[in-house]
mmCIF file of C-alpha atoms in Angstrom:
data_model
loop_
_atom_site.group_PDB
_atom_site.id
_atom_site.type_symbol
_atom_site.label_atom_id
_atom_site.label_comp_id
_atom_site.label_asym_id
_atom_site.label_seq_id
_atom_site.Cartn_x
_atom_site.Cartn_y
_atom_site.Cartn_z
ATOM 1 C CA MET A 3 -67.677 -22.267 -49.192
ATOM 2 C CA ASN A 4 -68.343 -23.333 -45.568
ATOM 3 C CA ILE A 5 -65.058 -23.838 -43.395
ATOM 4 C CA LEU A 6 -66.386 -27.303 -42.456
ATOM 5 C CA ASP A 7 -66.743 -28.203 -46.192
ATOM 6 C CA VAL A 8 -63.281 -26.861 -46.646
ATOM 7 C CA VAL A 9 -61.566 -28.892 -43.981
ATOM 8 C CA GLN A 10 -63.351 -32.088 -45.131
ATOM 9 C CA SER A 11 -62.704 -31.648 -48.758
ATOM 10 C CA ARG A 12 -59.113 -30.404 -48.722
ATOM 11 C CA LYS A 13 -56.671 -33.125 -49.823
ATOM 12 C CA THR A 14 -52.729 -33.029 -50.415
ATOM 13 C CA CYS A 15 -52.059 -32.778 -54.164
ATOM 14 C CA LYS A 16 -49.603 -35.623 -55.242
ATOM 15 C CA ALA A 17 -49.214 -34.344 -58.887
ATOM 16 C CA PHE A 18 -49.699 -30.867 -60.356
ATOM 17 C CA ASP A 19 -50.878 -29.880 -63.931
ATOM 18 C CA ALA A 20 -48.033 -27.941 -65.473
ATOM 19 C CA THR A 21 -50.270 -26.507 -68.066
ATOM 20 C CA LYS A 22 -52.596 -24.718 -65.501
ATOM 21 C CA PRO A 23 -51.344 -21.478 -64.277
ATOM 22 C CA LEU A 24 -52.648 -19.445 -61.215
ATOM 23 C CA SER A 25 -54.173 -16.299 -61.912
ATOM 24 C CA LYS A 26 -52.939 -13.041 -60.579
ATOM 25 C CA ALA A 27 -55.875 -12.786 -58.238
ATOM 26 C CA GLN A 28 -55.290 -16.261 -56.858
ATOM 27 C CA ILE A 29 -51.643 -15.386 -56.194
ATOM 28 C CA GLU A 30 -52.644 -12.305 -54.385
ATOM 29 C CA GLY A 31 -55.134 -14.326 -52.416
ATOM 30 C CA ILE A 32 -52.290 -16.649 -51.328
ATOM 31 C CA LYS A 33 -50.208 -13.727 -50.255
ATOM 32 C CA THR A 34 -53.185 -12.337 -48.270
ATOM 33 C CA LEU A 35 -53.622 -15.684 -46.479
ATOM 34 C CA LEU A 36 -49.881 -15.790 -45.452
ATOM 35 C CA ARG A 37 -49.764 -12.000 -44.465
ATOM 36 C CA TYR A 38 -52.935 -12.159 -42.375
ATOM 37 C CA ALA A 39 -52.103 -15.453 -40.570
ATOM 38 C CA PRO A 40 -52.096 -15.200 -36.883
ATOM 39 C CA SER A 41 -48.975 -15.545 -34.679
ATOM 40 C CA SER A 42 -48.397 -15.248 -30.985
ATOM 41 C CA VAL A 43 -48.233 -11.645 -29.757
ATOM 42 C CA ASN A 44 -48.302 -10.762 -33.413
ATOM 43 C CA SER A 45 -44.552 -11.636 -33.703
ATOM 44 C CA GLN A 46 -44.733 -12.448 -37.640
ATOM 45 C CA PRO A 47 -41.250 -14.072 -37.293
ATOM 46 C CA TRP A 48 -41.388 -15.200 -40.898
ATOM 47 C CA HIS A 49 -40.497 -14.595 -44.499
ATOM 48 C CA PHE A 50 -42.157 -16.247 -47.580
ATOM 49 C CA PHE A 51 -40.200 -16.959 -50.789
ATOM 50 C CA LEU A 52 -42.435 -17.151 -53.893
ATOM 51 C CA ILE A 53 -41.076 -19.401 -56.420
ATOM 52 C CA GLU A 54 -42.799 -18.719 -59.753
ATOM 53 C CA SER A 55 -40.428 -18.411 -62.574
ATOM 54 C CA GLU A 56 -38.812 -21.519 -64.334
ATOM 55 C CA ALA A 57 -35.393 -20.072 -63.255
ATOM 56 C CA ALA A 58 -36.537 -19.881 -59.536
ATOM 57 C CA LYS A 59 -37.829 -23.538 -59.692
ATOM 58 C CA ALA A 60 -34.506 -24.810 -61.137
ATOM 59 C CA ARG A 61 -32.669 -22.918 -58.483
ATOM 60 C CA ILE A 62 -34.322 -24.678 -55.578
ATOM 61 C CA LYS A 63 -34.881 -28.173 -57.430
ATOM 62 C CA PRO A 64 -31.586 -29.332 -56.027
ATOM 63 C CA ALA A 65 -32.683 -28.516 -52.419
ATOM 64 C CA MET A 66 -35.669 -30.792 -52.912
ATOM 65 C CA MET A 67 -35.751 -34.594 -52.213
ATOM 66 C CA GLU A 68 -36.006 -36.425 -55.609
ATOM 67 C CA ALA A 69 -39.591 -37.543 -54.787
ATOM 68 C CA ASN A 70 -40.802 -34.041 -54.489
ATOM 69 C CA GLN A 71 -38.751 -32.234 -57.454
ATOM 70 C CA ALA A 72 -41.634 -32.854 -60.059
ATOM 71 C CA LYS A 73 -44.113 -31.099 -57.786
ATOM 72 C CA VAL A 74 -41.957 -27.892 -57.632
ATOM 73 C CA MET A 75 -41.289 -28.103 -61.382
ATOM 74 C CA ASP A 76 -44.968 -28.588 -62.313
ATOM 75 C CA ALA A 77 -46.608 -26.476 -59.810
ATOM 76 C CA PRO A 78 -47.315 -22.770 -60.808
ATOM 77 C CA LEU A 79 -46.242 -21.504 -57.399
ATOM 78 C CA THR A 80 -43.974 -22.914 -54.502
ATOM 79 C CA VAL A 81 -43.587 -21.114 -51.263
ATOM 80 C CA VAL A 82 -40.768 -21.592 -49.037
ATOM 81 C CA PHE A 83 -41.511 -20.677 -45.430
ATOM 82 C CA ALA A 84 -38.437 -19.355 -43.543
ATOM 83 C CA VAL A 85 -38.288 -17.762 -40.001
ATOM 84 C CA SER A 86 -35.798 -15.559 -38.205
ATOM 85 C CA ASN A 87 -32.745 -16.988 -36.644
ATOM 86 C CA HIS A 88 -32.849 -14.476 -34.042
ATOM 87 C CA LEU A 89 -35.869 -12.116 -33.039
ATOM 88 C CA ASP A 90 -34.204 -9.191 -31.466
ATOM 89 C CA ASP A 91 -35.444 -6.001 -29.953
ATOM 90 C CA ALA A 92 -35.074 -4.192 -33.266
ATOM 91 C CA ALA A 93 -37.549 -6.651 -34.821
ATOM 92 C CA LEU A 94 -40.115 -6.226 -31.975
ATOM 93 C CA LEU A 95 -39.735 -2.402 -32.209
ATOM 94 C CA HIS A 96 -40.393 -2.769 -36.046
ATOM 95 C CA ILE A 97 -43.674 -4.643 -35.316
ATOM 96 C CA ALA A 98 -44.772 -2.004 -32.785
ATOM 97 C CA ASP A 99 -44.092 0.729 -35.249
ATOM 98 C CA GLN A 100 -46.169 -0.880 -37.919
ATOM 99 C CA GLU A 101 -48.981 -1.490 -35.288
ATOM 100 C CA ASP A 102 -48.714 2.141 -34.505
ATOM 101 C CA GLN A 103 -48.956 3.202 -38.161
ATOM 102 C CA ASP A 104 -52.023 0.810 -38.445
ATOM 103 C CA GLN A 105 -53.663 2.828 -35.513
ATOM 104 C CA ARG A 106 -53.625 -0.141 -33.154
ATOM 105 C CA TYR A 107 -52.864 1.969 -30.224
ATOM 106 C CA PRO A 108 -55.476 4.518 -28.815
ATOM 107 C CA THR A 109 -52.892 6.000 -26.475
ATOM 108 C CA PRO A 110 -48.994 5.993 -25.987
ATOM 109 C CA GLU A 111 -49.644 4.046 -22.861
ATOM 110 C CA ASN A 112 -51.538 1.391 -24.648
ATOM 111 C CA ARG A 113 -48.487 0.946 -27.008
ATOM 112 C CA ALA A 114 -46.021 0.853 -24.083
ATOM 113 C CA ALA A 115 -48.119 -1.821 -22.317
ATOM 114 C CA ASN A 116 -48.267 -3.855 -25.403
ATOM 115 C CA GLU A 117 -44.604 -3.679 -26.154
ATOM 116 C CA GLN A 118 -43.928 -4.749 -22.628
ATOM 117 C CA GLY A 119 -46.232 -7.810 -22.752
ATOM 118 C CA ARG A 120 -44.796 -8.830 -26.284
ATOM 119 C CA LYS A 121 -41.236 -8.700 -25.013
ATOM 120 C CA PHE A 122 -42.010 -10.556 -21.907
ATOM 121 C CA PHE A 123 -43.596 -13.371 -23.855
ATOM 122 C CA VAL A 124 -40.818 -13.511 -26.582
ATOM 123 C CA ASP A 125 -38.203 -13.578 -23.781
ATOM 124 C CA LEU A 126 -40.131 -16.232 -21.942
ATOM 125 C CA ASN A 127 -39.719 -18.352 -25.132
ATOM 126 C CA SER A 128 -36.124 -17.315 -25.729
ATOM 127 C CA LYS A 129 -34.107 -18.813 -22.859
ATOM 128 C CA THR A 130 -31.830 -20.243 -25.513
ATOM 129 C CA ARG A 131 -31.324 -19.477 -29.291
ATOM 130 C CA GLU A 132 -32.611 -22.962 -30.103
ATOM 131 C CA MET A 133 -35.684 -22.534 -27.914
ATOM 132 C CA GLN A 134 -36.548 -19.216 -29.653
ATOM 133 C CA ASN A 135 -36.019 -20.838 -33.129
ATOM 134 C CA HIS A 136 -38.442 -23.451 -32.065
ATOM 135 C CA TRP A 137 -41.042 -20.923 -31.051
ATOM 136 C CA CYS A 138 -40.733 -18.978 -34.255
ATOM 137 C CA GLU A 139 -41.062 -22.153 -36.200
ATOM 138 C CA ARG A 140 -44.360 -22.896 -34.441
ATOM 139 C CA GLN A 141 -45.638 -19.496 -35.381
ATOM 140 C CA ALA A 142 -44.785 -20.258 -39.083
ATOM 141 C CA TYR A 143 -46.781 -23.577 -38.871
ATOM 142 C CA ILE A 144 -49.829 -21.563 -37.821
ATOM 143 C CA ALA A 145 -49.465 -19.703 -41.231
ATOM 144 C CA LEU A 146 -49.022 -23.114 -42.883
ATOM 145 C CA GLY A 147 -52.337 -24.346 -41.648
ATOM 146 C CA THR A 148 -54.026 -21.084 -42.612
ATOM 147 C CA LEU A 149 -52.484 -21.383 -46.229
ATOM 148 C CA LEU A 150 -53.722 -25.006 -46.561
ATOM 149 C CA LEU A 151 -57.288 -24.337 -45.734
ATOM 150 C CA GLY A 152 -57.383 -21.047 -47.426
ATOM 151 C CA ALA A 153 -55.995 -22.274 -50.691
ATOM 152 C CA GLU A 154 -58.868 -25.004 -50.698
ATOM 153 C CA ALA A 155 -61.406 -22.235 -50.204
ATOM 154 C CA LEU A 156 -59.917 -20.492 -53.151
ATOM 155 C CA GLY A 157 -60.077 -23.593 -55.303
ATOM 156 C CA ILE A 158 -56.339 -24.128 -55.244
ATOM 157 C CA ASN A 159 -54.690 -27.544 -54.440
ATOM 158 C CA ALA A 160 -51.707 -27.397 -52.115
ATOM 159 C CA THR A 161 -48.997 -29.868 -50.915
ATOM 160 C CA PRO A 162 -47.086 -29.262 -47.584
ATOM 161 C CA ILE A 163 -43.522 -30.661 -48.088
ATOM 162 C CA GLU A 164 -40.827 -31.280 -45.416
ATOM 163 C CA GLY A 165 -39.005 -33.614 -47.891
ATOM 164 C CA TYR A 166 -36.352 -31.403 -48.689
ATOM 165 C CA PHE A 167 -32.730 -30.581 -47.710
ATOM 166 C CA PRO A 168 -32.966 -27.498 -45.317
ATOM 167 C CA GLU A 169 -29.209 -26.700 -45.303
ATOM 168 C CA LYS A 170 -29.083 -26.870 -49.239
ATOM 169 C CA MET A 171 -32.349 -24.633 -49.395
ATOM 170 C CA ASP A 172 -30.739 -22.051 -47.007
ATOM 171 C CA GLU A 173 -27.717 -21.951 -49.200
ATOM 172 C CA VAL A 174 -29.448 -21.598 -52.659
ATOM 173 C CA LEU A 175 -31.680 -18.713 -51.219
ATOM 174 C CA ASN A 176 -28.849 -17.092 -49.234
ATOM 175 C CA LEU A 177 -31.006 -17.405 -45.988
ATOM 176 C CA GLN A 178 -27.974 -17.032 -43.497
ATOM 177 C CA GLU A 179 -27.180 -13.570 -44.928
ATOM 178 C CA LYS A 180 -30.975 -12.604 -44.322
ATOM 179 C CA ASN A 181 -30.911 -14.018 -40.668
ATOM 180 C CA LEU A 182 -33.392 -16.748 -41.767
ATOM 181 C CA HIS A 183 -33.695 -20.533 -41.982
ATOM 182 C CA SER A 184 -36.222 -22.507 -43.996
ATOM 183 C CA ILE A 185 -38.614 -24.874 -42.260
ATOM 184 C CA VAL A 186 -41.224 -26.151 -44.839
ATOM 185 C CA VAL A 187 -42.125 -25.739 -48.525
ATOM 186 C CA VAL A 188 -45.726 -25.675 -50.026
ATOM 187 C CA THR A 189 -46.454 -26.300 -53.697
ATOM 188 C CA LEU A 190 -49.697 -24.788 -55.132
ATOM 189 C CA GLY A 191 -51.673 -25.231 -58.316
ATOM 190 C CA PHE A 192 -54.123 -27.677 -59.764
ATOM 191 C CA SER A 193 -54.153 -31.538 -59.690
ATOM 192 C CA SER A 194 -53.259 -33.359 -62.723
ATOM 193 C CA LYS A 195 -54.858 -36.685 -63.858
ATOM 194 C CA GLU A 196 -51.899 -38.322 -62.219
ATOM 195 C CA ASP A 197 -52.987 -37.174 -58.675
ATOM 196 C CA TYR A 198 -54.122 -40.481 -57.368
ATOM 197 C CA ASN A 199 -54.926 -38.890 -53.972
ATOM 198 C CA ALA A 200 -57.760 -36.616 -55.474
ATOM 199 C CA THR A 201 -60.138 -39.518 -55.822
ATOM 200 C CA LEU A 202 -59.435 -41.361 -52.487
ATOM 201 C CA PRO A 203 -61.669 -40.812 -49.522
ATOM 202 C CA LYS A 204 -60.126 -38.942 -46.511
ATOM 203 C CA SER A 205 -59.337 -41.116 -43.558
ATOM 204 C CA ARG A 206 -59.267 -39.971 -39.971
ATOM 205 C CA LEU A 207 -59.147 -41.557 -36.657
ATOM 206 C CA PRO A 208 -62.778 -41.797 -35.023
ATOM 207 C CA GLU A 209 -63.916 -39.212 -32.599
ATOM 208 C CA ASP A 210 -64.006 -41.330 -29.520
ATOM 209 C CA GLU A 211 -60.063 -41.980 -29.966
ATOM 210 C CA ILE A 212 -59.127 -38.206 -30.260
ATOM 211 C CA PHE A 213 -61.766 -36.321 -28.121
ATOM 212 C CA THR A 214 -62.100 -36.437 -24.230
ATOM 213 C CA ALA A 215 -64.985 -34.133 -23.048
ATOM 214 C CA LEU A 216 -64.417 -33.044 -19.349
#
């Protein structure tokens, strides 16, 4: 499917068919989309919780606002996006070591220069802990966009959800102990006949309102 067709056909799913599971290949595709999503200086300051079992759905249900609980219970997969509370030097070294393992550096000098550049940019966005948190969250939203378009290309319906209780979600998933906090939830599966949005036309502002050619 052409990417332009994907972006024009994708719609937020309002109701999922609980009788239609995702295949193993589709779940692996979703994981690939998230794993290979871009991030600034390849920082990857994220962790994704895959909610598949009925027990896991019931566990996070109290953390969802009432209007979104049915989506979690009916969708075959829910992804909770979390990001690091603190991206420290050890995390940056771990990234560099993985890049080295993946043969990203032709020479030790290339690695040293890349590490220096990454640390400079992370520090630039880490004047305060809150500033760094916001920067990490922005990286995860790049992964969110990648997932939404990629899921459509795989024939999977998706719903991004900010309508949940972050403190409760962090509690039920023990995120504080993992140096993480949640930022957004995505339900994935297939639309049911109750999904009224599936048949509605898309609506966007006209080009002359959102583009300025200089």
